[in-house]
Short mmCIF file of N, CA and C in Angstrom, two decimals:
data_model
loop_
_atom_site.label_atom_id
_atom_site.label_comp_id
_atom_site.label_asym_id
_atom_site.label_seq_id
_atom_site.Cartn_x
_atom_site.Cartn_y
_atom_site.Cartn_z
N UNK M 1 88.94 -115.99 -39.08
CA UNK M 1 87.90 -115.28 -38.95
C UNK M 1 86.54 -116.20 -38.79
N UNK M 2 86.45 -117.16 -39.57
CA UNK M 2 85.44 -118.05 -39.52
C UNK M 2 85.35 -118.76 -38.18
N UNK M 3 86.55 -119.03 -37.61
CA UNK M 3 86.47 -119.60 -36.31
C UNK M 3 85.92 -118.69 -35.23
N UNK M 4 86.29 -117.51 -35.30
CA UNK M 4 85.90 -116.49 -34.33
C UNK M 4 84.28 -116.40 -34.36
N UNK M 5 83.76 -116.43 -35.64
CA UNK M 5 82.29 -116.17 -35.73
C UNK M 5 81.54 -117.55 -35.22
N UNK M 6 82.20 -118.70 -35.50
CA UNK M 6 81.64 -119.90 -35.00
C UNK M 6 81.67 -119.92 -33.42
N UNK M 7 82.75 -119.40 -32.88
CA UNK M 7 82.85 -119.32 -31.42
C UNK M 7 81.79 -118.35 -30.82
N UNK M 8 81.55 -117.29 -31.58
CA UNK M 8 80.65 -116.26 -31.15
C UNK M 8 79.16 -116.88 -31.16
N UNK M 9 79.01 -117.77 -32.26
CA UNK M 9 77.59 -118.36 -32.33
C UNK M 9 77.48 -119.30 -31.17
N UNK M 10 78.44 -120.15 -30.94
CA UNK M 10 78.30 -121.16 -29.90
C UNK M 10 78.18 -120.43 -28.62
N UNK M 11 78.91 -119.44 -28.27
CA UNK M 11 78.82 -118.66 -27.10
C UNK M 11 77.48 -118.13 -27.00
N UNK M 12 76.83 -117.55 -28.00
CA UNK M 12 75.60 -116.98 -27.98
C UNK M 12 74.58 -118.09 -27.65
N UNK M 13 74.71 -119.28 -28.28
CA UNK M 13 73.71 -120.33 -27.92
C UNK M 13 73.94 -120.76 -26.56
N UNK M 14 75.15 -120.78 -26.05
CA UNK M 14 75.30 -121.11 -24.51
C UNK M 14 74.66 -120.12 -23.72
N UNK M 15 74.95 -118.81 -24.02
CA UNK M 15 74.31 -117.77 -23.23
C UNK M 15 72.73 -117.72 -23.31
N UNK M 16 72.20 -118.08 -24.53
CA UNK M 16 70.75 -118.24 -24.63
C UNK M 16 70.18 -119.38 -23.70
N UNK M 17 71.00 -120.51 -23.76
CA UNK M 17 70.57 -121.56 -22.76
C UNK M 17 70.58 -121.23 -21.42
N UNK M 18 71.64 -120.51 -20.88
CA UNK M 18 71.72 -120.02 -19.55
C UNK M 18 70.58 -119.13 -19.23
N UNK M 19 70.27 -118.21 -20.19
CA UNK M 19 69.10 -117.25 -19.97
C UNK M 19 67.89 -118.00 -19.71
N UNK M 20 67.63 -119.12 -20.60
CA UNK M 20 66.47 -119.69 -20.45
C UNK M 20 66.31 -120.40 -19.07
N UNK M 21 67.49 -121.05 -18.69
CA UNK M 21 67.59 -121.69 -17.33
C UNK M 21 67.34 -120.61 -16.31
N UNK M 22 67.93 -119.40 -16.36
CA UNK M 22 67.71 -118.42 -15.33
C UNK M 22 66.23 -117.88 -15.33
N UNK M 23 65.69 -117.83 -16.52
CA UNK M 23 64.35 -117.36 -16.68
C UNK M 23 63.31 -118.32 -15.97
N UNK M 24 63.61 -119.71 -16.17
CA UNK M 24 62.69 -120.67 -15.51
C UNK M 24 63.04 -120.56 -14.04
N UNK M 25 64.30 -120.43 -13.46
CA UNK M 25 64.59 -120.36 -12.17
C UNK M 25 63.84 -119.12 -11.54
N UNK M 26 63.80 -118.01 -12.31
CA UNK M 26 63.15 -116.80 -11.82
C UNK M 26 61.72 -117.01 -11.70
N UNK M 27 61.07 -117.61 -12.68
CA UNK M 27 59.68 -118.03 -12.60
C UNK M 27 59.36 -118.72 -11.38
N UNK M 28 60.13 -119.84 -11.14
CA UNK M 28 59.90 -120.64 -9.96
C UNK M 28 60.06 -119.84 -8.72
N UNK M 29 60.93 -118.95 -8.58
CA UNK M 29 61.25 -118.10 -7.44
C UNK M 29 60.15 -117.13 -7.22
N UNK M 30 59.48 -116.67 -8.42
CA UNK M 30 58.38 -115.81 -8.33
C UNK M 30 57.12 -116.49 -7.66
N UNK M 31 56.85 -117.68 -8.23
CA UNK M 31 55.73 -118.41 -7.70
C UNK M 31 55.99 -118.90 -6.25
N UNK M 32 57.19 -119.16 -5.84
CA UNK M 32 57.50 -119.46 -4.45
C UNK M 32 57.21 -118.23 -3.66
N UNK M 33 57.60 -117.09 -4.07
CA UNK M 33 57.33 -115.81 -3.28
C UNK M 33 56.03 -115.47 -3.15
N UNK M 34 55.13 -115.79 -4.23
CA UNK M 34 53.66 -115.53 -4.13
C UNK M 34 53.06 -116.51 -2.97
N UNK M 35 53.48 -117.79 -3.03
CA UNK M 35 53.02 -118.72 -2.06
C UNK M 35 53.35 -118.24 -0.75
N UNK M 36 54.60 -117.90 -0.54
CA UNK M 36 55.07 -117.42 0.78
C UNK M 36 54.31 -116.22 1.27
N UNK M 37 54.08 -115.19 0.35
CA UNK M 37 53.24 -114.02 0.71
C UNK M 37 51.87 -114.40 1.14
N UNK M 38 51.24 -115.36 0.35
CA UNK M 38 49.97 -115.85 0.81
C UNK M 38 49.94 -116.45 2.20
N UNK M 39 50.94 -117.23 2.46
CA UNK M 39 51.06 -117.83 3.81
C UNK M 39 51.17 -116.79 4.87
N UNK M 40 52.05 -115.71 4.55
CA UNK M 40 52.26 -114.62 5.56
C UNK M 40 50.88 -113.82 5.83
N UNK M 41 50.23 -113.63 4.68
CA UNK M 41 48.88 -113.03 4.80
C UNK M 41 47.95 -113.77 5.68
N UNK M 42 47.89 -115.08 5.46
CA UNK M 42 47.00 -115.92 6.28
C UNK M 42 47.38 -116.02 7.64
N UNK M 43 48.80 -115.94 7.87
CA UNK M 43 49.24 -115.92 9.33
C UNK M 43 48.89 -114.56 10.07
N UNK M 44 48.96 -113.47 9.29
CA UNK M 44 48.66 -112.26 9.79
C UNK M 44 47.16 -112.19 10.16
N UNK M 45 46.24 -112.73 9.26
CA UNK M 45 44.94 -112.82 9.48
C UNK M 45 44.56 -113.58 10.63
N UNK M 46 45.22 -114.71 10.83
CA UNK M 46 45.04 -115.60 11.98
C UNK M 46 45.39 -114.86 13.28
N UNK M 47 46.57 -114.28 13.21
CA UNK M 47 46.99 -113.46 14.36
C UNK M 47 46.03 -112.44 14.85
N UNK M 48 45.45 -111.63 13.80
CA UNK M 48 44.52 -110.61 14.03
C UNK M 48 43.25 -111.19 14.74
N UNK M 49 42.76 -112.42 14.21
CA UNK M 49 41.65 -112.96 14.82
C UNK M 49 41.83 -113.52 16.15
N UNK M 50 43.14 -114.14 16.39
CA UNK M 50 43.40 -114.52 17.79
C UNK M 50 43.47 -113.34 18.77
N UNK M 51 43.99 -112.19 18.28
CA UNK M 51 44.01 -111.00 19.15
C UNK M 51 42.59 -110.63 19.44
N UNK M 52 41.82 -110.50 18.34
CA UNK M 52 40.43 -110.26 18.72
C UNK M 52 39.70 -111.04 19.72
N UNK M 53 39.96 -112.34 19.49
CA UNK M 53 39.32 -113.33 20.49
C UNK M 53 39.88 -113.17 21.90
N UNK M 54 41.18 -112.84 22.01
CA UNK M 54 41.67 -112.59 23.28
C UNK M 54 41.30 -111.38 23.96
N UNK M 55 40.98 -110.38 23.15
CA UNK M 55 40.36 -109.04 23.58
C UNK M 55 39.01 -109.39 24.24
N UNK M 56 38.20 -110.16 23.46
CA UNK M 56 36.79 -110.52 23.96
C UNK M 56 36.96 -111.39 25.13
N UNK M 57 37.92 -112.22 25.15
CA UNK M 57 38.04 -113.18 26.35
C UNK M 57 38.47 -112.42 27.65
N UNK M 58 39.35 -111.42 27.34
CA UNK M 58 39.79 -110.62 28.38
C UNK M 58 38.77 -109.72 29.08
N UNK M 59 37.71 -109.32 28.25
CA UNK M 59 36.69 -108.52 28.74
C UNK M 59 35.80 -109.14 29.76
N UNK M 60 35.63 -110.42 29.63
CA UNK M 60 34.83 -111.26 30.65
C UNK M 60 35.75 -112.30 31.44
N UNK M 61 35.52 -112.33 32.63
CA UNK M 61 36.37 -113.18 33.48
C UNK M 61 35.82 -114.71 32.98
N UNK M 62 36.87 -115.51 33.18
CA UNK M 62 36.53 -116.96 32.87
C UNK M 62 35.63 -117.56 33.79
N UNK M 63 35.49 -117.23 34.95
CA UNK M 63 34.40 -117.70 35.80
C UNK M 63 33.06 -117.38 35.36
N UNK M 64 32.89 -116.22 34.87
CA UNK M 64 31.68 -115.73 34.37
C UNK M 64 31.32 -116.54 33.11
N UNK M 65 32.19 -116.78 32.15
CA UNK M 65 31.91 -117.60 31.03
C UNK M 65 31.48 -119.01 31.42
N UNK M 66 32.28 -119.56 32.27
CA UNK M 66 31.93 -120.90 32.79
C UNK M 66 30.51 -120.93 33.40
N UNK M 67 30.18 -119.88 34.16
CA UNK M 67 28.80 -119.91 34.84
C UNK M 67 27.78 -119.78 33.73
N UNK M 68 28.10 -118.91 32.71
CA UNK M 68 27.09 -118.85 31.60
C UNK M 68 26.90 -120.09 30.95
N UNK M 69 27.98 -120.86 30.65
CA UNK M 69 27.90 -122.18 29.91
C UNK M 69 27.13 -123.10 30.75
N UNK M 70 27.38 -123.17 32.08
CA UNK M 70 26.70 -124.10 32.99
C UNK M 70 25.19 -123.73 32.93
N UNK M 71 24.96 -122.48 33.00
CA UNK M 71 23.48 -122.01 33.02
C UNK M 71 22.76 -122.48 31.70
N UNK M 72 23.51 -122.30 30.57
CA UNK M 72 23.01 -122.69 29.32
C UNK M 72 22.80 -124.25 29.23
N UNK M 73 23.73 -125.00 29.80
CA UNK M 73 23.60 -126.39 29.93
C UNK M 73 22.46 -126.90 30.63
N UNK M 74 22.13 -126.13 31.77
CA UNK M 74 21.04 -126.54 32.63
C UNK M 74 19.76 -126.27 31.78
N UNK M 75 19.73 -125.16 31.17
CA UNK M 75 18.60 -124.83 30.36
C UNK M 75 18.29 -125.75 29.34
N UNK M 76 19.37 -126.23 28.65
CA UNK M 76 19.30 -127.26 27.48
C UNK M 76 18.76 -128.49 28.17
N UNK M 77 19.25 -128.98 29.29
CA UNK M 77 18.73 -130.20 29.86
C UNK M 77 17.26 -130.07 30.13
N UNK M 78 16.82 -128.98 30.65
CA UNK M 78 15.45 -128.74 30.99
C UNK M 78 14.61 -128.76 29.76
N UNK M 79 15.05 -128.15 28.67
CA UNK M 79 14.38 -128.26 27.35
C UNK M 79 14.27 -129.66 26.90
N UNK M 80 15.43 -130.42 27.00
CA UNK M 80 15.33 -131.76 26.41
C UNK M 80 14.43 -132.69 27.28
N UNK M 81 14.34 -132.42 28.67
CA UNK M 81 13.39 -133.24 29.40
C UNK M 81 12.02 -132.85 29.02
N UNK M 82 11.68 -131.53 28.74
CA UNK M 82 10.30 -131.07 28.27
C UNK M 82 9.95 -131.73 26.96
N UNK M 83 11.08 -131.76 26.14
CA UNK M 83 10.87 -132.39 24.80
C UNK M 83 10.45 -133.86 24.91
N UNK M 84 11.24 -134.63 25.90
CA UNK M 84 10.85 -135.99 26.03
C UNK M 84 9.45 -136.18 26.76
N UNK M 85 9.02 -135.27 27.58
CA UNK M 85 7.68 -135.31 28.17
C UNK M 85 6.58 -135.08 27.06
N UNK M 86 6.88 -134.06 26.13
CA UNK M 86 5.93 -133.81 25.17
C UNK M 86 5.83 -135.15 24.17
N UNK M 87 6.93 -135.77 23.92
CA UNK M 87 6.82 -136.83 23.09
C UNK M 87 6.04 -137.91 23.70
N UNK M 88 6.21 -138.26 24.95
CA UNK M 88 5.37 -139.25 25.66
C UNK M 88 3.93 -138.81 25.66
N UNK M 89 3.72 -137.47 25.82
CA UNK M 89 2.31 -137.11 25.86
C UNK M 89 1.64 -137.30 24.51
N UNK M 90 2.41 -137.02 23.44
CA UNK M 90 1.94 -137.15 22.07
C UNK M 90 1.66 -138.65 21.79
N UNK M 91 2.54 -139.52 22.27
CA UNK M 91 2.26 -140.97 22.08
C UNK M 91 1.07 -141.43 22.88
N UNK M 92 0.82 -140.92 24.10
CA UNK M 92 -0.33 -141.26 24.82
C UNK M 92 -1.67 -140.70 24.07
N UNK M 93 -1.67 -139.54 23.63
CA UNK M 93 -2.72 -138.93 22.88
C UNK M 93 -2.94 -139.83 21.67
N UNK M 94 -2.05 -140.23 20.89
CA UNK M 94 -2.23 -141.01 19.66
C UNK M 94 -2.87 -142.29 20.08
N UNK M 95 -2.32 -143.04 21.16
CA UNK M 95 -2.96 -144.35 21.40
C UNK M 95 -4.32 -144.14 21.93
N UNK M 96 -4.59 -143.10 22.70
CA UNK M 96 -6.01 -142.93 23.22
C UNK M 96 -6.97 -142.63 22.14
N UNK M 97 -6.57 -141.84 21.11
CA UNK M 97 -7.30 -141.54 19.99
C UNK M 97 -7.62 -142.75 19.12
N UNK M 98 -6.53 -143.67 19.04
CA UNK M 98 -6.79 -144.83 18.19
C UNK M 98 -7.78 -145.80 18.99
N UNK M 99 -7.62 -145.86 20.29
CA UNK M 99 -8.64 -146.62 21.03
C UNK M 99 -10.09 -146.08 20.92
N UNK M 100 -10.25 -144.80 20.98
CA UNK M 100 -11.64 -144.12 20.87
C UNK M 100 -12.17 -144.49 19.53
N UNK M 101 -11.35 -144.40 18.37
CA UNK M 101 -11.79 -144.55 17.10
C UNK M 101 -12.10 -146.05 16.88
N UNK M 102 -11.36 -146.94 17.42
CA UNK M 102 -11.68 -148.43 17.41
C UNK M 102 -13.07 -148.62 17.98
N UNK M 103 -13.31 -148.12 19.27
CA UNK M 103 -14.56 -148.36 19.97
C UNK M 103 -15.60 -147.74 19.12
N UNK M 104 -15.41 -146.47 18.53
CA UNK M 104 -16.52 -145.80 17.71
C UNK M 104 -16.86 -146.72 16.53
N UNK M 105 -15.83 -147.22 15.82
CA UNK M 105 -16.16 -148.19 14.65
C UNK M 105 -16.88 -149.33 15.02
N UNK M 106 -16.50 -149.97 16.15
CA UNK M 106 -17.28 -151.18 16.70
C UNK M 106 -18.78 -150.63 17.01
N UNK M 107 -18.87 -149.60 17.53
CA UNK M 107 -20.32 -149.19 17.96
C UNK M 107 -21.12 -148.88 16.68
N UNK M 108 -20.51 -148.15 15.71
CA UNK M 108 -21.32 -147.89 14.51
C UNK M 108 -21.62 -149.19 13.71
N UNK M 109 -20.74 -150.12 13.77
CA UNK M 109 -21.03 -151.38 13.02
C UNK M 109 -22.10 -152.09 13.84
N UNK M 110 -22.15 -152.16 14.96
CA UNK M 110 -23.27 -152.70 15.87
C UNK M 110 -24.58 -152.07 15.49
N UNK M 111 -24.56 -150.73 15.57
CA UNK M 111 -25.72 -149.99 15.29
C UNK M 111 -26.28 -150.23 13.91
N UNK M 112 -25.36 -150.24 12.83
CA UNK M 112 -25.78 -150.54 11.55
C UNK M 112 -26.35 -152.02 11.45
N UNK M 113 -25.70 -153.03 12.18
CA UNK M 113 -26.28 -154.27 12.22
C UNK M 113 -27.62 -154.27 12.78
N UNK M 114 -27.89 -153.58 13.96
CA UNK M 114 -29.11 -153.59 14.50
C UNK M 114 -30.28 -153.06 13.82
N UNK M 115 -29.86 -151.91 13.07
CA UNK M 115 -30.81 -151.18 12.38
C UNK M 115 -31.28 -151.81 10.99
N UNK M 116 -30.72 -152.92 10.58
CA UNK M 116 -31.07 -153.53 9.34
C UNK M 116 -32.57 -154.02 9.51
N UNK M 117 -33.29 -153.76 8.37
CA UNK M 117 -34.74 -154.25 8.50
C UNK M 117 -34.94 -155.06 7.17
N UNK M 118 -36.15 -155.81 7.35
CA UNK M 118 -36.46 -156.53 6.19
C UNK M 118 -37.28 -155.74 5.18
N UNK M 119 -36.57 -155.38 4.04
CA UNK M 119 -37.27 -154.51 3.17
C UNK M 119 -38.44 -155.18 2.27
N UNK M 120 -38.51 -156.41 2.32
CA UNK M 120 -39.61 -157.14 1.71
C UNK M 120 -40.98 -156.89 2.33
N UNK M 121 -40.88 -156.66 3.56
CA UNK M 121 -42.30 -156.49 4.28
C UNK M 121 -42.54 -154.98 4.45
N UNK M 122 -41.83 -154.05 3.75
CA UNK M 122 -42.06 -152.75 3.92
C UNK M 122 -43.11 -152.12 3.05
N UNK M 123 -44.34 -152.68 3.13
CA UNK M 123 -45.31 -152.09 2.20
C UNK M 123 -46.42 -151.63 3.03
N UNK M 124 -46.30 -152.00 4.25
CA UNK M 124 -47.31 -151.36 5.20
C UNK M 124 -46.94 -150.08 5.72
N UNK M 125 -48.12 -149.30 6.26
CA UNK M 125 -47.81 -148.09 6.99
C UNK M 125 -46.87 -148.17 8.19
N UNK M 126 -47.10 -149.20 8.81
CA UNK M 126 -46.28 -149.35 10.09
C UNK M 126 -44.83 -149.32 9.68
N UNK M 127 -44.49 -150.06 8.70
CA UNK M 127 -43.15 -150.21 8.16
C UNK M 127 -42.60 -148.86 7.73
N UNK M 128 -43.50 -147.97 7.15
CA UNK M 128 -43.06 -146.68 6.69
C UNK M 128 -42.53 -145.84 7.91
N UNK M 129 -43.17 -145.98 9.11
CA UNK M 129 -42.83 -145.23 10.23
C UNK M 129 -41.42 -145.82 10.71
N UNK M 130 -41.24 -147.06 10.62
CA UNK M 130 -40.02 -147.59 11.01
C UNK M 130 -38.86 -147.24 10.16
N UNK M 131 -39.17 -147.07 8.86
CA UNK M 131 -38.27 -146.70 7.80
C UNK M 131 -37.77 -145.23 8.10
N UNK M 132 -38.79 -144.36 8.42
CA UNK M 132 -38.50 -142.93 8.72
C UNK M 132 -37.56 -142.78 9.94
N UNK M 133 -37.93 -143.65 11.05
CA UNK M 133 -37.04 -143.57 12.18
C UNK M 133 -35.65 -144.02 11.92
N UNK M 134 -35.58 -145.15 11.04
CA UNK M 134 -34.18 -145.70 10.74
C UNK M 134 -33.45 -144.56 9.89
N UNK M 135 -34.30 -143.95 9.04
CA UNK M 135 -33.51 -142.91 8.25
C UNK M 135 -32.96 -141.77 9.08
N UNK M 136 -33.83 -141.46 10.11
CA UNK M 136 -33.35 -140.35 11.06
C UNK M 136 -32.07 -140.84 11.84
N UNK M 137 -32.14 -142.20 12.27
CA UNK M 137 -30.99 -142.74 12.90
C UNK M 137 -29.73 -142.66 12.13
N UNK M 138 -29.94 -143.18 10.81
CA UNK M 138 -28.87 -143.09 9.87
C UNK M 138 -28.32 -141.69 9.72
N UNK M 139 -29.14 -140.81 9.66
CA UNK M 139 -28.60 -139.34 9.44
C UNK M 139 -27.98 -138.89 10.68
N UNK M 140 -28.49 -139.24 11.83
CA UNK M 140 -27.63 -138.94 13.01
C UNK M 140 -26.33 -139.55 13.04
N UNK M 141 -26.30 -140.82 12.70
CA UNK M 141 -25.08 -141.55 12.56
C UNK M 141 -24.15 -140.96 11.57
N UNK M 142 -24.76 -140.55 10.42
CA UNK M 142 -23.88 -139.87 9.46
C UNK M 142 -23.26 -138.62 9.96
N UNK M 143 -24.11 -137.81 10.77
CA UNK M 143 -23.58 -136.52 11.30
C UNK M 143 -22.55 -136.90 12.39
N UNK M 144 -22.77 -138.04 13.14
CA UNK M 144 -21.74 -138.38 14.08
C UNK M 144 -20.41 -138.78 13.44
N UNK M 145 -20.54 -139.53 12.31
CA UNK M 145 -19.41 -139.92 11.62
C UNK M 145 -18.70 -138.76 11.02
N UNK M 146 -19.51 -137.74 10.52
CA UNK M 146 -18.81 -136.49 9.89
C UNK M 146 -18.13 -135.82 11.00
N UNK M 147 -18.70 -135.59 12.28
CA UNK M 147 -18.00 -135.09 13.33
C UNK M 147 -16.69 -135.74 13.64
N UNK M 148 -16.85 -137.14 13.65
CA UNK M 148 -15.66 -137.96 13.95
C UNK M 148 -14.62 -137.72 12.91
N UNK M 149 -15.04 -137.69 11.72
CA UNK M 149 -13.89 -137.38 10.56
C UNK M 149 -13.39 -136.00 10.80
N UNK M 150 -14.23 -134.94 11.09
CA UNK M 150 -13.63 -133.70 11.40
C UNK M 150 -12.61 -133.69 12.59
N UNK M 151 -13.08 -134.34 13.61
CA UNK M 151 -12.17 -134.57 14.87
C UNK M 151 -10.92 -135.30 14.44
N UNK M 152 -11.03 -136.25 13.56
CA UNK M 152 -9.89 -136.93 13.07
C UNK M 152 -8.92 -136.05 12.34
N UNK M 153 -9.52 -135.29 11.42
CA UNK M 153 -8.64 -134.33 10.65
C UNK M 153 -7.93 -133.30 11.57
N UNK M 154 -8.79 -132.85 12.59
CA UNK M 154 -8.22 -131.88 13.60
C UNK M 154 -7.12 -132.52 14.40
N UNK M 155 -7.25 -133.79 14.74
CA UNK M 155 -6.14 -134.49 15.46
C UNK M 155 -4.90 -134.56 14.54
N UNK M 156 -5.12 -134.87 13.26
CA UNK M 156 -3.92 -135.05 12.39
C UNK M 156 -3.35 -133.69 12.34
N UNK M 157 -4.08 -132.69 12.19
CA UNK M 157 -3.57 -131.31 12.05
C UNK M 157 -2.74 -130.89 13.35
N UNK M 158 -3.38 -131.25 14.51
CA UNK M 158 -2.77 -130.89 15.75
C UNK M 158 -1.36 -131.65 15.84
N UNK M 159 -1.55 -132.95 15.47
CA UNK M 159 -0.22 -133.78 15.55
C UNK M 159 0.86 -133.24 14.72
N UNK M 160 0.45 -132.82 13.53
CA UNK M 160 1.49 -132.17 12.69
C UNK M 160 2.06 -131.01 13.23
N UNK M 161 1.14 -130.06 13.89
CA UNK M 161 1.63 -128.93 14.58
C UNK M 161 2.54 -129.29 15.64
N UNK M 162 2.30 -130.23 16.46
CA UNK M 162 3.07 -130.71 17.55
C UNK M 162 4.45 -131.21 17.07
N UNK M 163 4.42 -132.06 16.03
CA UNK M 163 5.57 -132.55 15.40
C UNK M 163 6.47 -131.50 14.82
N UNK M 164 5.91 -130.46 14.16
CA UNK M 164 6.60 -129.32 13.63
C UNK M 164 7.25 -128.50 14.72
N UNK M 165 6.48 -128.40 15.85
CA UNK M 165 7.00 -127.56 16.92
C UNK M 165 8.24 -128.41 17.60
N UNK M 166 8.00 -129.76 17.79
CA UNK M 166 9.12 -130.47 18.32
C UNK M 166 10.35 -130.41 17.53
N UNK M 167 10.13 -130.40 16.15
CA UNK M 167 11.30 -130.42 15.17
C UNK M 167 12.00 -129.04 15.29
N UNK M 168 11.28 -127.91 15.35
CA UNK M 168 11.94 -126.63 15.43
C UNK M 168 12.64 -126.51 16.82
N UNK M 169 11.94 -127.08 17.87
CA UNK M 169 12.67 -127.08 19.18
C UNK M 169 13.86 -127.94 19.25
N UNK M 170 13.80 -128.97 18.48
CA UNK M 170 15.05 -129.88 18.38
C UNK M 170 16.14 -129.21 17.61
N UNK M 171 15.79 -128.42 16.52
CA UNK M 171 16.85 -127.77 15.78
C UNK M 171 17.37 -126.64 16.72
N UNK M 172 16.42 -125.99 17.50
CA UNK M 172 17.04 -124.89 18.32
C UNK M 172 17.90 -125.54 19.35
N UNK M 173 17.61 -126.57 19.95
CA UNK M 173 18.42 -127.30 20.94
C UNK M 173 19.70 -127.76 20.27
N UNK M 174 19.75 -128.15 19.09
CA UNK M 174 20.99 -128.58 18.37
C UNK M 174 21.92 -127.37 18.28
N UNK M 175 21.26 -126.22 17.79
CA UNK M 175 22.03 -124.95 17.50
C UNK M 175 22.60 -124.51 18.84
N UNK M 176 21.91 -124.59 19.91
CA UNK M 176 22.32 -124.14 21.22
C UNK M 176 23.44 -125.01 21.76
N UNK M 177 23.38 -126.30 21.42
CA UNK M 177 24.26 -127.39 21.87
C UNK M 177 25.65 -126.99 21.13
N UNK M 178 25.53 -126.69 19.77
CA UNK M 178 26.72 -126.48 18.94
C UNK M 178 27.39 -125.13 19.59
N UNK M 179 26.64 -124.08 19.85
CA UNK M 179 27.08 -122.80 20.39
C UNK M 179 27.74 -123.15 21.62
N UNK M 180 27.17 -123.92 22.52
CA UNK M 180 27.73 -124.31 23.87
C UNK M 180 29.08 -125.06 23.67
N UNK M 181 29.05 -125.95 22.67
CA UNK M 181 30.31 -126.78 22.37
C UNK M 181 31.51 -125.77 21.79
N UNK M 182 31.14 -124.87 21.04
CA UNK M 182 31.95 -123.85 20.51
C UNK M 182 32.48 -122.97 21.57
N UNK M 183 31.58 -122.56 22.44
CA UNK M 183 32.09 -121.70 23.64
C UNK M 183 33.02 -122.55 24.48
N UNK M 184 32.78 -123.87 24.67
CA UNK M 184 33.62 -124.65 25.55
C UNK M 184 34.96 -124.85 24.77
N UNK M 185 35.03 -125.17 23.55
CA UNK M 185 36.26 -125.24 22.81
C UNK M 185 37.00 -123.97 22.88
N UNK M 186 36.30 -122.77 22.64
CA UNK M 186 36.89 -121.49 22.74
C UNK M 186 37.64 -121.28 24.08
N UNK M 187 36.81 -121.67 25.10
CA UNK M 187 37.33 -121.37 26.51
C UNK M 187 38.48 -122.26 26.78
N UNK M 188 38.52 -123.54 26.24
CA UNK M 188 39.64 -124.42 26.41
C UNK M 188 40.89 -123.88 25.72
N UNK M 189 40.61 -123.39 24.44
CA UNK M 189 41.75 -122.76 23.74
C UNK M 189 42.31 -121.53 24.39
N UNK M 190 41.37 -120.75 25.08
CA UNK M 190 41.91 -119.56 25.76
C UNK M 190 42.66 -120.02 26.99
N UNK M 191 42.19 -120.93 27.64
CA UNK M 191 42.93 -121.39 28.87
C UNK M 191 44.25 -122.01 28.42
N UNK M 192 44.33 -122.67 27.39
CA UNK M 192 45.64 -123.18 26.92
C UNK M 192 46.53 -122.13 26.55
N UNK M 193 45.93 -121.08 25.80
CA UNK M 193 46.79 -119.98 25.45
C UNK M 193 47.27 -119.16 26.66
N UNK M 194 46.39 -118.95 27.62
CA UNK M 194 46.87 -118.12 28.89
C UNK M 194 47.82 -119.07 29.60
N UNK M 195 47.74 -120.29 29.71
CA UNK M 195 48.71 -121.05 30.30
C UNK M 195 50.08 -121.11 29.61
N UNK M 196 49.96 -121.01 28.29
CA UNK M 196 51.29 -120.97 27.47
C UNK M 196 52.00 -119.71 27.78
N UNK M 197 51.15 -118.49 27.94
CA UNK M 197 51.78 -117.24 28.13
C UNK M 197 52.41 -117.26 29.60
#
C-alpha cells in the first residue's frame, strides 16, 4: 500500500508539472492570439483607409488631379518669385536707408562743427543775438533729429512687418509644397494600385 501512495504522489507531481507547462503554453498562445488580433485589426483599418482613398480617387479623373497639381505648382513658383523680389526690395530699402542715415549724420556733424562759437566773447549784445540764432538752429536740428529717430523707428517697425509677412508667406508656401508633395505621392500610389489591378 505504501508503494501505491508513493506512486500516486509522484504521478500527482508529474501531473502538476505538466499542468504548469500547459498553463504557460496556454498563456503564450493567448498573448500570440492577442498580437495576431491586433495585426488583423490594423490590416482591416488599413484596408478601409485604402478603400476610402480609392473612392475619393475614383470620383475625380487623374487628368484633373494632375492639372490641379500643375496649377498649384505654377502658383507656388509665382509666390516664390514674388518672395524673392520682396527680399531684394527689402535689401534695397535697407541699404538706401543706411546711406541716407550716414549722409544725415555727416551733415549734422558738419552743422554742429560750423555752429560752434567762442563762449569767452559772448558778453556783448551782438553775441547774445548770435547765441539766440544758434539756439534756434540747435532746436531745429534737434527737431530734425527727433523726426529722423521717429523715421528710423518706423523703418524698423516696417521692416519687422515685412519680415513677419515673409515668414508667414514662407510657412504657407512650405505647407502648400507639403500638400502638393502628398498629393503627388497619393497620385503615384493610386497609379501603382490601378496598374496592379
